[in-house]
Amino acid sequence: MWPYPKIVAHRGGGTLAPENTVAGLRAGVAYGFRAVEFDVMLSRDGIGMVVHDPAFGRTIAGQGSVAQTDAVDLAAMDAGSWFGAEFRDEPVPFFTQFIDYCKAQRIWMNVEIKPADGFEAETGAWVAKITRDNYAAELAGGDPAGYPLLSSFSFDALAAARDAAPELPRGYLLDKIPADWQAQAKQLGAVAIHTNQKHLTPALAAQIKAAGYGLFCYTVNDPARGREILSWGVDGFCTDRIDLIGPAFT
Ligand code: G3P
Ligand code: MG
């Protein structure tokens, strides 16, 4: 059985606030969400920051990259203006800020490990260790809904997370499900497959569920499509349209 929330706000607050910011988390809470997906990448000095793109230019103005910038400098950058003037100076959050906010607001987290190229194992291990250290009591409590689910497209990042904190659950992100998905998932000790809803079929969904894995989709913004994939046995999905698809969506 899927022990996690069914509907999850994508990148913080979906499209209602700048992605991967505390303002996004606030938007999710305002719409009743207590479940969030977001992306974590390491800074130059090896600190996990909540950001999606390795390079500046889209959500952070200017040139450069996350992996070549220290955390303190990233935290001083404006990750809000691209979305709207009212979000000017909304900072790039530290992962630990997201943990603190989510714990205080009782928000469940799907932490996507998003390594810059060449930093797969380092990022996976760092995210797993910090998450485990911050959720020690919840892990001891034994209720999976009380602690985060890690996920990644990177096999190496998830393998490193498994080795660093095997007790944390892992979801394997696959854009298209390859023929050998089960062998890979087994090696990672994954509890779930996270996949692109665009490529999912009823047969694949049935195969994944029959093998005993959780099945989570990204990113569903059309309520009709959401109902369709739920009818195929999908356990949950993330959405950008937190205004259209609420936490109680069926
Ligand atoms: O974790 C699901 C989804 O966030 C994967 O795609 O590019 O939005 O991180 P992306
Ligand atoms: Mg993501």
Coordinates of C-alpha atoms and ligand atoms in Angstrom, one line a residue:
M1 CA 0.0 0.0 0.0
W2 CA 1.2 3.6 -0.8
P3 CA 1.8 5.2 2.6
Y4 CA 2.4 8.7 1.2
P5 CA 0.1 11.5 0.1
K6 CA -1.6 11.0 -3.2
I7 CA -1.4 14.5 -4.6
V8 CA 1.9 16.4 -4.2
A9 CA 2.8 20.0 -5.1
H10 CA 5.5 20.0 -7.7
R11 CA 8.7 22.1 -7.2
G12 CA 7.2 23.7 -4.0
G13 CA 4.1 25.5 -5.1
G14 CA 3.7 24.5 -8.7
T15 CA 2.9 27.4 -11.0
L16 CA 1.5 29.7 -8.3
A17 CA 4.9 30.9 -7.0
P18 CA 8.5 30.7 -8.1
E19 CA 9.5 27.1 -8.1
N20 CA 11.7 25.7 -5.3
T21 CA 11.3 28.6 -3.0
V22 CA 9.8 29.1 0.5
A23 CA 7.2 31.3 -1.2
G24 CA 6.2 28.2 -3.2
L25 CA 5.8 26.2 0.0
R26 CA 3.6 29.0 1.4
A27 CA 1.5 28.9 -1.7
G28 CA 1.0 25.1 -1.3
V29 CA 0.0 25.5 2.3
A30 CA -2.5 28.2 1.3
Y31 CA -4.1 25.7 -1.0
G32 CA -4.2 23.0 1.7
F33 CA -1.2 21.0 0.5
R34 CA 0.8 19.1 3.1
A35 CA 3.0 17.3 0.5
V36 CA 5.7 18.7 -1.7
E37 CA 8.3 17.6 -4.3
F38 CA 11.4 19.7 -4.8
D39 CA 14.9 19.4 -6.2
V40 CA 18.3 19.5 -4.3
M41 CA 21.7 20.2 -5.8
L42 CA 25.1 20.7 -4.2
S43 CA 26.8 24.1 -4.1
R44 CA 30.5 24.5 -4.8
D45 CA 31.2 24.0 -1.1
G46 CA 29.1 20.9 -1.0
I47 CA 25.9 22.2 0.6
G48 CA 22.5 21.1 -0.6
M49 CA 20.4 23.9 -2.1
V50 CA 16.9 23.8 -3.4
V51 CA 17.2 24.5 -7.2
H52 CA 16.3 22.7 -10.4
D53 CA 18.6 23.9 -13.1
P54 CA 22.4 23.4 -12.9
A55 CA 23.1 26.6 -14.8
F56 CA 21.9 30.1 -14.1
G57 CA 19.7 31.9 -16.7
R58 CA 16.2 30.8 -16.1
T59 CA 15.2 31.1 -12.4
I60 CA 18.4 32.8 -11.3
A61 CA 19.5 35.7 -13.4
G62 CA 23.0 35.9 -14.9
Q63 CA 25.7 33.4 -15.9
G64 CA 27.3 30.7 -13.9
S65 CA 26.2 27.5 -12.2
V66 CA 25.2 26.1 -8.9
A67 CA 28.2 23.7 -8.7
Q68 CA 30.6 26.7 -9.2
T69 CA 29.0 28.9 -6.6
D70 CA 29.2 28.7 -2.8
A71 CA 26.0 28.2 -0.8
V72 CA 26.1 31.5 1.0
D73 CA 26.3 33.3 -2.4
L74 CA 23.5 31.2 -3.8
A75 CA 21.4 32.0 -0.8
A76 CA 21.8 35.7 -1.6
M77 CA 20.6 35.4 -5.2
D78 CA 17.2 36.3 -6.4
A79 CA 15.2 33.3 -7.4
G80 CA 11.9 35.1 -7.5
S81 CA 12.0 38.0 -10.0
W82 CA 11.8 35.8 -13.1
F83 CA 8.4 34.8 -11.9
G84 CA 7.0 38.1 -10.8
A85 CA 8.2 41.5 -9.4
E86 CA 6.4 40.7 -6.1
F87 CA 8.8 37.8 -5.5
R88 CA 12.0 39.9 -6.0
D89 CA 14.8 38.7 -3.7
E90 CA 13.1 35.4 -2.8
P91 CA 16.3 33.5 -2.1
V92 CA 17.6 30.1 -3.3
P93 CA 16.8 28.1 -0.1
F94 CA 19.1 25.8 1.8
F95 CA 17.8 22.2 1.9
T96 CA 17.8 22.5 5.7
Q97 CA 15.5 25.6 5.5
F98 CA 13.0 23.4 3.6
I99 CA 13.3 20.7 6.2
D100 CA 12.7 23.2 9.0
Y101 CA 9.7 24.7 7.2
C102 CA 8.2 21.3 6.3
K103 CA 8.7 20.0 9.8
A104 CA 7.0 23.0 11.3
Q105 CA 4.1 22.8 8.9
R106 CA 3.9 19.0 8.9
I107 CA 4.5 18.8 5.2
W108 CA 5.6 15.5 3.7
M109 CA 8.6 15.8 1.4
N110 CA 9.5 14.0 -1.8
V111 CA 13.2 15.1 -2.1
E112 CA 14.4 14.8 -5.6
I113 CA 18.2 14.4 -5.7
K114 CA 19.2 16.5 -8.7
P115 CA 23.0 16.2 -9.1
A116 CA 25.0 18.4 -11.3
D117 CA 27.0 16.3 -13.8
G118 CA 29.9 14.5 -12.1
F119 CA 28.5 15.0 -8.6
E120 CA 26.0 12.1 -8.6
A121 CA 27.3 10.0 -5.7
E122 CA 28.4 13.0 -3.6
T123 CA 24.9 14.6 -3.9
G124 CA 23.0 11.4 -3.2
A125 CA 25.1 10.6 -0.1
W126 CA 24.8 14.2 1.2
V127 CA 21.1 14.4 0.8
A128 CA 20.6 11.0 2.5
K129 CA 22.8 11.8 5.5
I130 CA 21.2 15.2 6.1
T131 CA 17.7 13.8 5.8
R132 CA 18.4 10.9 8.1
D133 CA 20.0 13.1 10.7
N134 CA 17.0 15.5 10.7
Y135 CA 14.4 12.7 10.8
A136 CA 16.0 10.4 13.3
A137 CA 13.0 10.4 15.6
E138 CA 10.5 9.9 12.8
L139 CA 12.5 7.1 11.3
A140 CA 12.6 5.4 14.8
G141 CA 8.8 5.9 14.9
G142 CA 8.5 3.6 11.8
D143 CA 5.6 5.4 10.0
P144 CA 6.9 6.1 6.4
A145 CA 4.4 9.0 6.0
G146 CA 6.4 10.7 8.8
Y147 CA 9.7 10.9 6.9
P148 CA 10.7 11.9 3.4
L149 CA 10.9 9.8 0.2
L150 CA 14.1 10.4 -1.8
S151 CA 14.0 10.1 -5.5
S152 CA 16.4 10.6 -8.5
F153 CA 16.8 10.1 -12.2
S154 CA 20.4 9.2 -11.3
F155 CA 21.1 5.6 -10.6
D156 CA 24.5 6.5 -9.0
A157 CA 22.9 9.2 -6.8
L158 CA 20.3 6.7 -5.5
A159 CA 22.9 4.0 -5.0
A160 CA 25.0 6.4 -2.9
A161 CA 21.8 7.4 -0.9
R162 CA 21.1 3.8 -0.3
D163 CA 24.6 3.2 1.0
A164 CA 24.6 6.3 3.2
A165 CA 21.2 5.9 4.7
P166 CA 19.6 2.6 3.7
E167 CA 16.6 3.2 6.0
L168 CA 15.3 6.1 3.9
P169 CA 12.9 5.0 1.2
R170 CA 13.9 5.6 -2.4
G171 CA 11.9 6.1 -5.6
Y172 CA 13.6 5.6 -9.0
L173 CA 12.7 8.3 -11.5
L174 CA 12.4 7.0 -15.0
D175 CA 11.2 9.2 -17.9
K176 CA 10.4 6.2 -20.0
I177 CA 10.2 2.8 -18.3
P178 CA 13.0 0.6 -19.8
A179 CA 12.7 -3.2 -20.2
D180 CA 15.1 -3.8 -17.3
W181 CA 13.4 -1.4 -14.9
Q182 CA 12.8 -4.1 -12.3
A183 CA 16.4 -5.3 -12.1
Q184 CA 17.6 -1.7 -11.6
A185 CA 14.9 -0.9 -9.0
K186 CA 15.9 -4.1 -7.1
Q187 CA 19.6 -3.1 -7.1
L188 CA 18.6 0.3 -5.6
G189 CA 16.3 -1.2 -3.1
A190 CA 13.7 1.2 -4.4
V191 CA 10.1 1.1 -3.0
A192 CA 8.6 3.0 -5.9
I193 CA 8.9 3.9 -9.6
H194 CA 8.4 7.6 -10.4
T195 CA 7.7 8.1 -14.0
N196 CA 6.5 10.6 -16.7
Q197 CA 2.7 10.3 -17.0
K198 CA 3.1 11.1 -20.7
H199 CA 4.7 7.7 -21.4
L200 CA 2.7 5.5 -19.0
T201 CA 0.3 2.9 -20.3
P202 CA -2.2 0.8 -18.4
A203 CA -0.1 -2.4 -19.1
L204 CA 3.1 -0.8 -17.7
A205 CA 1.2 0.5 -14.6
A206 CA -0.2 -3.0 -14.0
Q207 CA 3.3 -4.6 -14.4
I208 CA 4.8 -2.2 -11.8
K209 CA 2.0 -2.6 -9.3
A210 CA 2.0 -6.4 -9.8
A211 CA 5.7 -6.4 -9.0
G212 CA 4.9 -4.8 -5.6
Y213 CA 6.3 -1.3 -6.3
G214 CA 4.6 2.1 -5.5
L215 CA 3.8 4.0 -8.7
F216 CA 4.1 7.8 -8.7
C217 CA 3.8 10.1 -11.8
Y218 CA 5.0 13.5 -12.7
T219 CA 3.7 16.0 -13.7
V220 CA -0.1 16.0 -14.0
N221 CA -1.8 19.3 -14.7
D222 CA -5.0 18.1 -16.3
P223 CA -7.7 16.7 -13.9
A224 CA -9.1 14.3 -16.5
R225 CA -5.6 12.8 -17.0
G226 CA -5.2 12.6 -13.3
R227 CA -8.4 10.6 -12.9
E228 CA -7.3 8.4 -15.8
I229 CA -4.0 7.4 -14.5
L230 CA -5.4 6.9 -11.0
S231 CA -7.8 4.4 -12.5
W232 CA -4.8 2.5 -13.9
G233 CA -3.5 2.0 -10.3
V234 CA -1.2 4.9 -10.1
D235 CA -0.7 5.7 -6.4
G236 CA 0.1 9.4 -6.5
F237 CA 1.3 12.2 -8.7
C238 CA 2.7 15.7 -8.4
T239 CA 1.1 18.7 -10.0
D240 CA 1.9 22.3 -11.0
R241 CA -1.7 23.2 -10.9
I242 CA -2.3 23.2 -7.2
D243 CA -5.2 25.5 -7.8
L244 CA -7.0 22.9 -10.1
I245 CA -6.0 19.7 -8.4
G246 CA -6.2 19.8 -4.7
P247 CA -4.9 17.4 -2.0
A248 CA -8.3 15.7 -1.8
F249 CA -8.5 15.1 -5.6
T250 CA -10.1 11.8 -6.6
Ligands
G3P1 O1 10.3 14.4 -9.3 C1 9.4 14.5 -10.4 C2 9.8 15.7 -11.3 O2 10.1 16.8 -10.5 C3 10.9 15.4 -12.2 O3 11.1 16.4 -13.2 O4 12.5 18.2 -14.1 O5 10.5 18.7 -12.7 O6 12.5 17.8 -11.6 P1 11.7 17.8 -12.9
MG2 MG 11.8 17.5 -9.6

